[in-house]
Short mmCIF file of N, CA and C and ligand atoms in Angstrom, two decimals:
data_model
loop_
_atom_site.label_atom_id
_atom_site.label_comp_id
_atom_site.label_asym_id
_atom_site.label_seq_id
_atom_site.Cartn_x
_atom_site.Cartn_y
_atom_site.Cartn_z
N MET A 68 44.89 -25.73 87.74
CA MET A 68 46.30 -25.40 87.54
C MET A 68 46.48 -24.79 86.14
N THR A 69 47.35 -23.80 86.06
CA THR A 69 47.63 -23.23 84.75
C THR A 69 49.12 -23.40 84.43
N ILE A 70 49.43 -23.32 83.15
CA ILE A 70 50.82 -23.46 82.73
C ILE A 70 51.61 -22.22 83.15
N GLY A 71 50.95 -21.06 83.01
CA GLY A 71 51.56 -19.84 83.50
C GLY A 71 52.75 -19.37 82.69
N LYS A 72 52.89 -19.88 81.50
CA LYS A 72 54.03 -19.55 80.65
C LYS A 72 53.57 -19.75 79.22
N LYS A 73 54.15 -19.03 78.29
CA LYS A 73 53.79 -19.28 76.90
C LYS A 73 54.48 -20.56 76.44
N PHE A 74 53.79 -21.31 75.58
CA PHE A 74 54.37 -22.55 75.08
C PHE A 74 55.74 -22.31 74.46
N ASN A 75 55.86 -21.21 73.71
CA ASN A 75 57.14 -21.07 73.02
C ASN A 75 58.26 -20.50 73.89
N GLN A 76 58.01 -20.54 75.23
CA GLN A 76 59.09 -20.22 76.16
C GLN A 76 59.50 -21.44 76.97
N LEU A 77 58.85 -22.58 76.69
CA LEU A 77 59.14 -23.79 77.47
C LEU A 77 60.45 -24.42 77.02
N ASP A 78 61.08 -25.15 77.94
CA ASP A 78 62.20 -25.98 77.51
C ASP A 78 61.73 -27.43 77.42
N LYS A 79 62.63 -28.28 77.00
CA LYS A 79 62.25 -29.65 76.70
C LYS A 79 61.57 -30.37 77.88
N SER A 80 62.17 -30.27 79.06
CA SER A 80 61.60 -31.03 80.19
C SER A 80 60.22 -30.49 80.56
N GLU A 81 60.02 -29.17 80.41
CA GLU A 81 58.70 -28.61 80.71
C GLU A 81 57.66 -29.11 79.71
N TYR A 82 58.05 -29.19 78.45
CA TYR A 82 57.14 -29.74 77.44
C TYR A 82 56.68 -31.14 77.83
N PHE A 83 57.65 -31.99 78.16
CA PHE A 83 57.31 -33.37 78.47
C PHE A 83 56.38 -33.45 79.68
N LEU A 84 56.71 -32.67 80.70
CA LEU A 84 55.91 -32.67 81.92
C LEU A 84 54.47 -32.22 81.63
N ILE A 85 54.35 -31.16 80.83
CA ILE A 85 53.02 -30.59 80.57
C ILE A 85 52.19 -31.49 79.65
N ILE A 86 52.86 -32.07 78.65
CA ILE A 86 52.13 -32.98 77.74
C ILE A 86 51.62 -34.19 78.53
N GLU A 87 52.48 -34.72 79.37
CA GLU A 87 52.12 -35.90 80.14
C GLU A 87 50.92 -35.62 81.06
N ASN A 88 50.89 -34.41 81.60
CA ASN A 88 49.85 -34.07 82.58
C ASN A 88 48.85 -33.05 82.04
N TYR A 89 48.65 -33.08 80.72
CA TYR A 89 47.90 -31.99 80.08
C TYR A 89 46.50 -31.80 80.65
N LYS A 90 45.92 -32.89 81.17
CA LYS A 90 44.55 -32.78 81.68
C LYS A 90 44.46 -31.90 82.91
N GLN A 91 45.59 -31.71 83.57
CA GLN A 91 45.57 -30.90 84.79
C GLN A 91 45.64 -29.41 84.52
N TYR A 92 45.97 -29.04 83.26
CA TYR A 92 46.16 -27.61 82.97
C TYR A 92 44.93 -27.04 82.29
N LYS A 93 44.36 -26.05 82.93
CA LYS A 93 43.14 -25.43 82.40
C LYS A 93 43.41 -24.73 81.08
N ASP A 94 44.63 -24.17 80.95
CA ASP A 94 44.95 -23.38 79.75
C ASP A 94 45.69 -24.19 78.70
N PHE A 95 45.64 -25.53 78.80
CA PHE A 95 46.32 -26.34 77.80
C PHE A 95 45.54 -26.31 76.49
N ASN A 96 46.28 -26.16 75.40
CA ASN A 96 45.65 -26.05 74.10
C ASN A 96 46.52 -26.81 73.10
N THR A 97 45.94 -27.83 72.48
CA THR A 97 46.75 -28.73 71.66
C THR A 97 47.34 -28.03 70.44
N LEU A 98 46.53 -27.22 69.78
CA LEU A 98 47.06 -26.52 68.60
C LEU A 98 48.18 -25.55 68.99
N GLY A 99 47.98 -24.86 70.11
CA GLY A 99 49.01 -23.96 70.61
C GLY A 99 50.31 -24.71 70.89
N LEU A 100 50.16 -25.89 71.47
CA LEU A 100 51.32 -26.73 71.74
C LEU A 100 52.07 -27.06 70.44
N TYR A 101 51.32 -27.59 69.47
CA TYR A 101 51.96 -28.00 68.22
C TYR A 101 52.59 -26.81 67.48
N ARG A 102 51.87 -25.70 67.45
CA ARG A 102 52.45 -24.53 66.77
C ARG A 102 53.75 -24.11 67.40
N SER A 103 53.79 -24.18 68.73
CA SER A 103 54.98 -23.69 69.43
C SER A 103 56.20 -24.56 69.14
N ILE A 104 55.97 -25.82 68.78
CA ILE A 104 57.12 -26.69 68.50
C ILE A 104 57.92 -26.14 67.30
N CYS A 105 57.21 -25.53 66.35
CA CYS A 105 57.91 -24.90 65.22
C CYS A 105 58.53 -23.57 65.62
N GLU A 106 57.85 -22.86 66.52
CA GLU A 106 58.23 -21.46 66.75
C GLU A 106 59.21 -21.26 67.90
N ASN A 107 59.23 -22.20 68.84
CA ASN A 107 60.03 -22.03 70.05
C ASN A 107 61.53 -22.00 69.74
N GLU A 108 62.14 -20.88 70.02
CA GLU A 108 63.55 -20.74 69.66
C GLU A 108 64.50 -21.36 70.67
N ASN A 109 63.95 -21.86 71.80
CA ASN A 109 64.79 -22.56 72.77
C ASN A 109 65.13 -23.97 72.33
N LEU A 110 64.43 -24.46 71.29
CA LEU A 110 64.59 -25.87 70.92
C LEU A 110 65.45 -26.01 69.68
N ASP A 111 66.35 -26.97 69.71
CA ASP A 111 67.06 -27.29 68.47
C ASP A 111 66.25 -28.31 67.70
N LEU A 112 66.69 -28.59 66.50
CA LEU A 112 65.90 -29.45 65.61
C LEU A 112 65.58 -30.81 66.23
N GLU A 113 66.62 -31.39 66.84
CA GLU A 113 66.43 -32.73 67.40
C GLU A 113 65.37 -32.71 68.51
N THR A 114 65.43 -31.67 69.35
CA THR A 114 64.46 -31.56 70.44
C THR A 114 63.05 -31.31 69.90
N ARG A 115 62.95 -30.49 68.87
CA ARG A 115 61.64 -30.27 68.24
C ARG A 115 61.02 -31.61 67.83
N MET A 116 61.86 -32.45 67.22
CA MET A 116 61.35 -33.74 66.76
C MET A 116 60.94 -34.63 67.93
N GLU A 117 61.73 -34.59 68.99
CA GLU A 117 61.40 -35.41 70.17
C GLU A 117 60.09 -34.95 70.80
N VAL A 118 59.93 -33.63 70.93
CA VAL A 118 58.70 -33.11 71.54
C VAL A 118 57.50 -33.45 70.65
N ARG A 119 57.68 -33.27 69.35
CA ARG A 119 56.60 -33.62 68.40
C ARG A 119 56.21 -35.09 68.55
N ASP A 120 57.22 -35.97 68.56
CA ASP A 120 56.91 -37.40 68.63
C ASP A 120 56.24 -37.76 69.95
N PHE A 121 56.66 -37.09 71.02
CA PHE A 121 56.02 -37.37 72.30
C PHE A 121 54.57 -36.87 72.30
N ALA A 122 54.36 -35.69 71.75
CA ALA A 122 52.99 -35.16 71.65
C ALA A 122 52.12 -36.10 70.81
N HIS A 123 52.70 -36.66 69.76
CA HIS A 123 51.95 -37.59 68.89
C HIS A 123 51.46 -38.82 69.64
N THR A 124 52.21 -39.26 70.67
CA THR A 124 51.77 -40.45 71.39
C THR A 124 50.40 -40.22 72.04
N ILE A 125 50.06 -38.96 72.28
CA ILE A 125 48.77 -38.67 72.91
C ILE A 125 47.78 -38.01 71.93
N PHE A 126 48.29 -37.11 71.10
CA PHE A 126 47.38 -36.26 70.31
C PHE A 126 47.40 -36.53 68.81
N LYS A 127 47.86 -37.72 68.39
CA LYS A 127 48.04 -37.94 66.95
C LYS A 127 46.73 -37.75 66.17
N LYS A 128 45.63 -38.18 66.73
CA LYS A 128 44.35 -38.05 66.01
C LYS A 128 43.98 -36.59 65.80
N THR A 129 44.15 -35.83 66.86
CA THR A 129 43.89 -34.39 66.77
C THR A 129 44.83 -33.77 65.74
N PHE A 130 46.09 -34.19 65.78
CA PHE A 130 47.08 -33.64 64.86
C PHE A 130 46.68 -33.89 63.41
N ASN A 131 46.21 -35.09 63.12
CA ASN A 131 45.79 -35.39 61.74
C ASN A 131 44.73 -34.42 61.23
N PHE A 132 43.88 -33.99 62.12
CA PHE A 132 42.83 -33.04 61.75
C PHE A 132 43.40 -31.67 61.38
N TYR A 133 44.61 -31.39 61.83
CA TYR A 133 45.23 -30.10 61.49
C TYR A 133 45.54 -29.98 60.00
N GLN A 134 45.51 -31.11 59.29
CA GLN A 134 45.66 -31.01 57.83
C GLN A 134 44.59 -30.10 57.27
N LEU A 135 43.44 -30.12 57.93
CA LEU A 135 42.35 -29.23 57.54
C LEU A 135 42.39 -27.92 58.32
N LYS A 136 42.59 -28.05 59.62
CA LYS A 136 42.47 -26.88 60.49
C LYS A 136 43.63 -25.91 60.35
N ASP A 137 44.84 -26.46 60.18
CA ASP A 137 46.02 -25.61 60.07
C ASP A 137 47.09 -26.33 59.25
N PRO A 138 46.87 -26.41 57.93
CA PRO A 138 47.77 -27.20 57.08
C PRO A 138 49.22 -26.74 57.13
N LYS A 139 49.45 -25.48 57.38
CA LYS A 139 50.82 -24.97 57.42
C LYS A 139 51.59 -25.61 58.58
N THR A 140 50.96 -25.59 59.77
CA THR A 140 51.58 -26.21 60.93
C THR A 140 51.75 -27.72 60.72
N TYR A 141 50.73 -28.36 60.15
CA TYR A 141 50.83 -29.79 59.88
C TYR A 141 52.01 -30.08 58.97
N PHE A 142 52.12 -29.31 57.90
CA PHE A 142 53.20 -29.51 56.94
C PHE A 142 54.56 -29.29 57.59
N GLU A 143 54.69 -28.21 58.31
CA GLU A 143 55.98 -27.89 58.92
C GLU A 143 56.42 -28.96 59.90
N LEU A 144 55.45 -29.47 60.68
CA LEU A 144 55.81 -30.46 61.70
C LEU A 144 56.08 -31.84 61.10
N THR A 145 55.31 -32.22 60.07
CA THR A 145 55.56 -33.55 59.51
C THR A 145 56.86 -33.58 58.71
N THR A 146 57.30 -32.44 58.22
CA THR A 146 58.51 -32.44 57.40
C THR A 146 59.73 -31.91 58.15
N LEU A 147 59.61 -31.78 59.47
CA LEU A 147 60.72 -31.29 60.30
C LEU A 147 62.01 -32.04 60.01
N GLY A 148 63.05 -31.31 59.71
CA GLY A 148 64.36 -31.94 59.55
C GLY A 148 64.55 -32.68 58.25
N MET A 149 63.54 -32.70 57.40
CA MET A 149 63.68 -33.41 56.12
C MET A 149 64.20 -32.43 55.09
N ASN A 150 65.02 -32.93 54.22
CA ASN A 150 65.53 -32.09 53.15
C ASN A 150 64.67 -32.33 51.91
N LEU A 151 63.63 -31.53 51.76
CA LEU A 151 62.66 -31.80 50.71
C LEU A 151 63.07 -31.17 49.38
N THR A 152 62.92 -31.92 48.33
CA THR A 152 63.05 -31.32 47.00
C THR A 152 61.71 -30.66 46.68
N VAL A 153 61.70 -29.88 45.62
CA VAL A 153 60.45 -29.26 45.20
C VAL A 153 59.40 -30.34 44.93
N ALA A 154 59.83 -31.43 44.32
CA ALA A 154 58.90 -32.51 44.01
C ALA A 154 58.35 -33.16 45.28
N ASP A 155 59.21 -33.34 46.28
CA ASP A 155 58.76 -33.90 47.57
C ASP A 155 57.71 -33.00 48.20
N GLU A 156 58.00 -31.71 48.14
CA GLU A 156 57.11 -30.74 48.76
C GLU A 156 55.73 -30.78 48.09
N ARG A 157 55.77 -30.83 46.78
CA ARG A 157 54.55 -30.93 46.00
C ARG A 157 53.74 -32.17 46.38
N GLN A 158 54.47 -33.30 46.52
CA GLN A 158 53.83 -34.56 46.89
C GLN A 158 53.19 -34.44 48.28
N ALA A 159 53.92 -33.81 49.20
CA ALA A 159 53.38 -33.65 50.56
C ALA A 159 52.10 -32.83 50.54
N TRP A 160 52.08 -31.77 49.75
CA TRP A 160 50.87 -30.94 49.68
C TRP A 160 49.73 -31.67 48.99
N LYS A 161 50.09 -32.52 48.02
CA LYS A 161 49.06 -33.29 47.33
C LYS A 161 48.38 -34.24 48.33
N GLU A 162 49.20 -34.86 49.19
CA GLU A 162 48.64 -35.77 50.19
C GLU A 162 47.76 -35.02 51.19
N ILE A 163 48.22 -33.84 51.57
CA ILE A 163 47.40 -33.04 52.50
C ILE A 163 46.05 -32.73 51.85
N ARG A 164 46.09 -32.35 50.58
CA ARG A 164 44.85 -32.01 49.88
C ARG A 164 43.90 -33.21 49.84
N GLU A 165 44.46 -34.40 49.55
CA GLU A 165 43.63 -35.61 49.50
C GLU A 165 43.06 -35.94 50.88
N ASN A 166 43.93 -35.79 51.90
CA ASN A 166 43.45 -36.08 53.26
C ASN A 166 42.40 -35.09 53.73
N GLN A 167 42.52 -33.85 53.29
CA GLN A 167 41.49 -32.86 53.64
C GLN A 167 40.13 -33.33 53.14
N GLU A 168 40.15 -33.83 51.90
CA GLU A 168 38.87 -34.29 51.34
C GLU A 168 38.32 -35.47 52.10
N LYS A 169 39.25 -36.38 52.51
CA LYS A 169 38.83 -37.54 53.30
C LYS A 169 38.23 -37.10 54.64
N ILE A 170 38.92 -36.19 55.30
CA ILE A 170 38.43 -35.71 56.61
C ILE A 170 37.04 -35.11 56.44
N LEU A 171 36.89 -34.30 55.40
CA LEU A 171 35.58 -33.66 55.19
C LEU A 171 34.50 -34.69 54.91
N SER A 172 34.81 -35.69 54.10
CA SER A 172 33.74 -36.64 53.78
C SER A 172 33.48 -37.59 54.94
N ASP A 173 34.55 -37.94 55.69
CA ASP A 173 34.35 -38.77 56.88
C ASP A 173 33.44 -38.07 57.87
N LYS A 174 33.64 -36.80 58.01
CA LYS A 174 32.84 -36.06 58.97
C LYS A 174 31.53 -35.63 58.36
N LYS A 175 31.33 -36.00 57.11
CA LYS A 175 30.13 -35.64 56.36
C LYS A 175 29.87 -34.14 56.45
N ILE A 176 30.98 -33.42 56.35
CA ILE A 176 30.85 -31.97 56.37
C ILE A 176 30.78 -31.50 54.93
N LYS A 177 29.73 -30.83 54.62
CA LYS A 177 29.61 -30.29 53.27
C LYS A 177 30.42 -29.02 53.18
N HIS A 178 31.05 -28.82 52.03
CA HIS A 178 31.92 -27.65 51.88
C HIS A 178 31.17 -26.36 52.21
N ARG A 179 29.91 -26.32 51.85
CA ARG A 179 29.18 -25.07 52.07
C ARG A 179 29.01 -24.74 53.54
N ASN A 180 29.19 -25.75 54.40
CA ASN A 180 29.09 -25.47 55.83
C ASN A 180 30.37 -24.90 56.41
N PHE A 181 31.38 -24.87 55.56
CA PHE A 181 32.67 -24.38 56.03
C PHE A 181 32.87 -22.93 55.61
N GLY A 182 32.03 -22.09 56.20
CA GLY A 182 32.05 -20.69 55.82
C GLY A 182 33.41 -20.05 55.92
N ASP A 183 34.17 -20.43 56.96
CA ASP A 183 35.44 -19.74 57.16
C ASP A 183 36.61 -20.47 56.50
N TYR A 184 36.30 -21.49 55.69
CA TYR A 184 37.35 -22.14 54.92
C TYR A 184 37.26 -21.68 53.47
N SER A 185 38.41 -21.57 52.85
CA SER A 185 38.36 -21.31 51.42
C SER A 185 39.52 -22.04 50.76
N LYS A 186 39.39 -22.25 49.46
CA LYS A 186 40.46 -22.96 48.76
C LYS A 186 41.51 -21.97 48.29
N HIS A 187 42.77 -22.37 48.48
CA HIS A 187 43.85 -21.52 47.99
C HIS A 187 43.77 -21.42 46.48
N ASN A 188 43.79 -20.22 46.00
CA ASN A 188 43.73 -20.02 44.56
C ASN A 188 44.40 -18.70 44.22
N CYS A 189 45.70 -18.79 43.95
CA CYS A 189 46.47 -17.57 43.75
C CYS A 189 46.58 -17.23 42.27
N GLY A 190 46.13 -18.15 41.42
CA GLY A 190 46.19 -17.89 39.99
C GLY A 190 47.40 -18.49 39.30
N TYR A 191 48.38 -18.97 40.11
CA TYR A 191 49.53 -19.65 39.49
C TYR A 191 49.21 -21.13 39.34
N ASP A 192 49.22 -21.61 38.10
CA ASP A 192 48.83 -22.99 37.83
C ASP A 192 49.71 -24.01 38.57
N ASN A 193 50.99 -23.68 38.71
CA ASN A 193 51.89 -24.69 39.29
C ASN A 193 52.12 -24.49 40.79
N CYS A 194 51.26 -23.72 41.43
CA CYS A 194 51.43 -23.48 42.87
C CYS A 194 51.14 -24.76 43.66
N PRO A 195 52.06 -25.15 44.57
CA PRO A 195 51.85 -26.40 45.33
C PRO A 195 50.65 -26.35 46.26
N TYR A 196 50.16 -25.18 46.60
CA TYR A 196 49.02 -25.09 47.52
C TYR A 196 47.68 -25.06 46.81
N ASN A 197 47.68 -25.11 45.50
CA ASN A 197 46.40 -25.02 44.78
C ASN A 197 45.40 -26.04 45.31
N GLY A 198 44.22 -25.57 45.61
CA GLY A 198 43.15 -26.46 46.06
C GLY A 198 43.21 -26.79 47.53
N ILE A 199 44.25 -26.33 48.24
CA ILE A 199 44.34 -26.59 49.68
C ILE A 199 43.28 -25.74 50.39
N MET A 200 42.53 -26.41 51.26
CA MET A 200 41.51 -25.67 52.02
C MET A 200 42.17 -24.97 53.19
N ILE A 201 41.86 -23.72 53.34
CA ILE A 201 42.51 -22.93 54.38
C ILE A 201 41.48 -22.24 55.24
N LYS A 202 41.70 -22.33 56.53
CA LYS A 202 40.85 -21.58 57.43
C LYS A 202 41.41 -20.17 57.50
N GLN A 203 40.54 -19.20 57.47
CA GLN A 203 41.03 -17.82 57.45
C GLN A 203 41.89 -17.51 58.66
N GLY A 204 42.95 -16.79 58.41
CA GLY A 204 43.82 -16.36 59.50
C GLY A 204 44.85 -17.39 59.93
N THR A 205 45.01 -18.48 59.16
CA THR A 205 45.99 -19.49 59.56
C THR A 205 47.12 -19.60 58.56
N GLY A 206 47.41 -18.54 57.86
CA GLY A 206 48.49 -18.60 56.89
C GLY A 206 48.01 -19.24 55.61
N LEU A 207 48.74 -19.10 54.56
CA LEU A 207 48.41 -19.66 53.25
C LEU A 207 47.21 -19.00 52.60
N SER A 208 46.41 -18.29 53.40
CA SER A 208 45.24 -17.68 52.78
C SER A 208 45.66 -16.46 51.98
N GLU A 209 46.63 -15.73 52.53
CA GLU A 209 47.19 -14.67 51.72
C GLU A 209 48.18 -15.32 50.78
N ASN A 210 48.24 -14.81 49.58
CA ASN A 210 49.08 -15.46 48.58
C ASN A 210 50.54 -15.58 49.03
N HIS A 211 50.96 -16.79 49.20
CA HIS A 211 52.37 -17.06 49.43
C HIS A 211 52.96 -16.27 50.56
N MET A 212 52.19 -16.20 51.65
CA MET A 212 52.66 -15.45 52.79
C MET A 212 54.03 -15.93 53.23
N TRP A 213 54.21 -17.24 53.27
CA TRP A 213 55.51 -17.68 53.82
C TRP A 213 56.63 -17.61 52.81
N PHE A 214 56.35 -17.71 51.53
CA PHE A 214 57.42 -17.45 50.56
C PHE A 214 57.91 -16.03 50.77
N GLU A 215 56.93 -15.15 50.95
CA GLU A 215 57.23 -13.74 51.13
C GLU A 215 58.12 -13.54 52.37
N THR A 216 57.74 -14.18 53.49
CA THR A 216 58.56 -13.99 54.70
C THR A 216 59.93 -14.61 54.53
N ASP A 217 60.01 -15.76 53.86
CA ASP A 217 61.32 -16.37 53.63
C ASP A 217 62.20 -15.41 52.87
N LYS A 218 61.61 -14.79 51.86
CA LYS A 218 62.38 -13.86 51.04
C LYS A 218 62.86 -12.70 51.90
N LYS A 219 61.96 -12.20 52.74
CA LYS A 219 62.32 -11.07 53.59
C LYS A 219 63.48 -11.44 54.51
N LYS A 220 63.39 -12.64 55.09
CA LYS A 220 64.46 -13.11 55.98
C LYS A 220 65.78 -13.16 55.22
N GLU A 221 65.71 -13.71 54.02
CA GLU A 221 66.89 -13.85 53.18
C GLU A 221 67.49 -12.46 52.91
N ASN A 222 66.63 -11.53 52.58
CA ASN A 222 67.09 -10.17 52.30
C ASN A 222 67.75 -9.54 53.53
N ALA A 223 67.11 -9.77 54.69
CA ALA A 223 67.65 -9.20 55.92
C ALA A 223 69.04 -9.77 56.19
N LYS A 224 69.19 -11.07 55.94
CA LYS A 224 70.48 -11.72 56.16
C LYS A 224 71.54 -11.10 55.24
N ASN A 225 71.17 -10.99 53.96
CA ASN A 225 72.12 -10.43 52.99
C ASN A 225 72.47 -9.00 53.34
N LYS A 226 71.46 -8.28 53.80
CA LYS A 226 71.66 -6.89 54.12
C LYS A 226 72.70 -6.75 55.24
N SER A 227 72.54 -7.59 56.31
CA SER A 227 73.47 -7.45 57.42
C SER A 227 74.86 -7.91 57.00
N LYS A 228 74.92 -8.91 56.10
CA LYS A 228 76.21 -9.35 55.59
C LYS A 228 76.89 -8.19 54.84
N ASN A 229 76.10 -7.52 53.99
CA ASN A 229 76.65 -6.41 53.21
C ASN A 229 77.13 -5.29 54.11
N GLN A 230 76.31 -5.02 55.17
CA GLN A 230 76.71 -3.94 56.07
C GLN A 230 78.03 -4.25 56.75
N LYS A 231 78.17 -5.54 57.17
CA LYS A 231 79.41 -5.93 57.82
C LYS A 231 80.59 -5.74 56.86
N LYS A 232 80.35 -6.15 55.61
CA LYS A 232 81.40 -6.06 54.60
C LYS A 232 81.78 -4.59 54.38
N GLN A 233 80.73 -3.77 54.28
CA GLN A 233 81.00 -2.35 54.06
C GLN A 233 81.79 -1.75 55.22
N ARG A 234 81.40 -2.18 56.45
CA ARG A 234 82.08 -1.66 57.62
C ARG A 234 83.55 -2.07 57.60
N ARG A 235 83.78 -3.35 57.27
CA ARG A 235 85.16 -3.84 57.18
C ARG A 235 85.96 -3.02 56.19
N GLU A 236 85.34 -2.77 55.04
CA GLU A 236 86.05 -2.03 54.00
C GLU A 236 86.35 -0.61 54.44
N LYS A 237 85.38 -0.05 55.17
CA LYS A 237 85.56 1.32 55.64
C LYS A 237 86.77 1.38 56.58
N TYR A 238 86.82 0.40 57.51
CA TYR A 238 87.93 0.41 58.46
C TYR A 238 89.25 0.17 57.77
N LYS A 239 89.20 -0.65 56.73
CA LYS A 239 90.43 -0.94 56.00
C LYS A 239 90.96 0.34 55.37
N ILE A 240 90.02 1.12 54.81
CA ILE A 240 90.46 2.37 54.19
C ILE A 240 91.06 3.30 55.24
N ILE A 241 90.39 3.34 56.44
CA ILE A 241 90.91 4.21 57.50
C ILE A 241 92.31 3.74 57.91
N ARG A 242 92.45 2.39 58.07
CA ARG A 242 93.76 1.86 58.46
C ARG A 242 94.82 2.20 57.42
N ASP A 243 94.42 2.00 56.15
CA ASP A 243 95.36 2.31 55.07
C ASP A 243 95.80 3.76 55.13
N ASP A 244 94.81 4.63 55.43
CA ASP A 244 95.12 6.06 55.51
C ASP A 244 96.14 6.33 56.62
N LEU A 245 95.91 5.62 57.77
CA LEU A 245 96.81 5.84 58.92
C LEU A 245 98.22 5.34 58.60
N ASP A 246 98.25 4.21 57.85
CA ASP A 246 99.56 3.62 57.53
C ASP A 246 100.38 4.54 56.61
N ASN A 247 99.69 5.25 55.77
CA ASN A 247 100.44 6.09 54.81
C ASN A 247 100.87 7.42 55.39
ZN1 ZN B 485 49.50 -20.21 45.32
#
């Protein structure tokens, strides 16, 4: 049996059904599932948290390993709905960094065997990701990829706000012209 749908198109009841019966789906993929919880636009915050918590009842051990495999997804999911201060965020990344080291030593994996992992090192001393091990292609490897996207989103929002304002002003001038 296959899911036949992308994870980030599922609704809440489909998530629960698929997680519960995950062994029956040939195309089930735990990382894909967890990533989609952040990305799926059909879900509101509360539902994201419910799906995450339900997935944790089965896949929590696998999820913990994502601190190494995909720290961005791990961070986003563990801090869902929390209002983090900069200091909180820093603390969360510090814990991820420590847990990465634990995972590596528990598995007796020597760093040199992790060819496709590298440590984040952007050159900014106060960067919260400093020393975080990143697998290539999973975000964070490019310097501040998500800060960059956040900024872009912010700019796009402001831009559309400005355009609306400009349009309003334009119409106002036209109306004023008609009135006179
Ligand atoms: Zn950095």
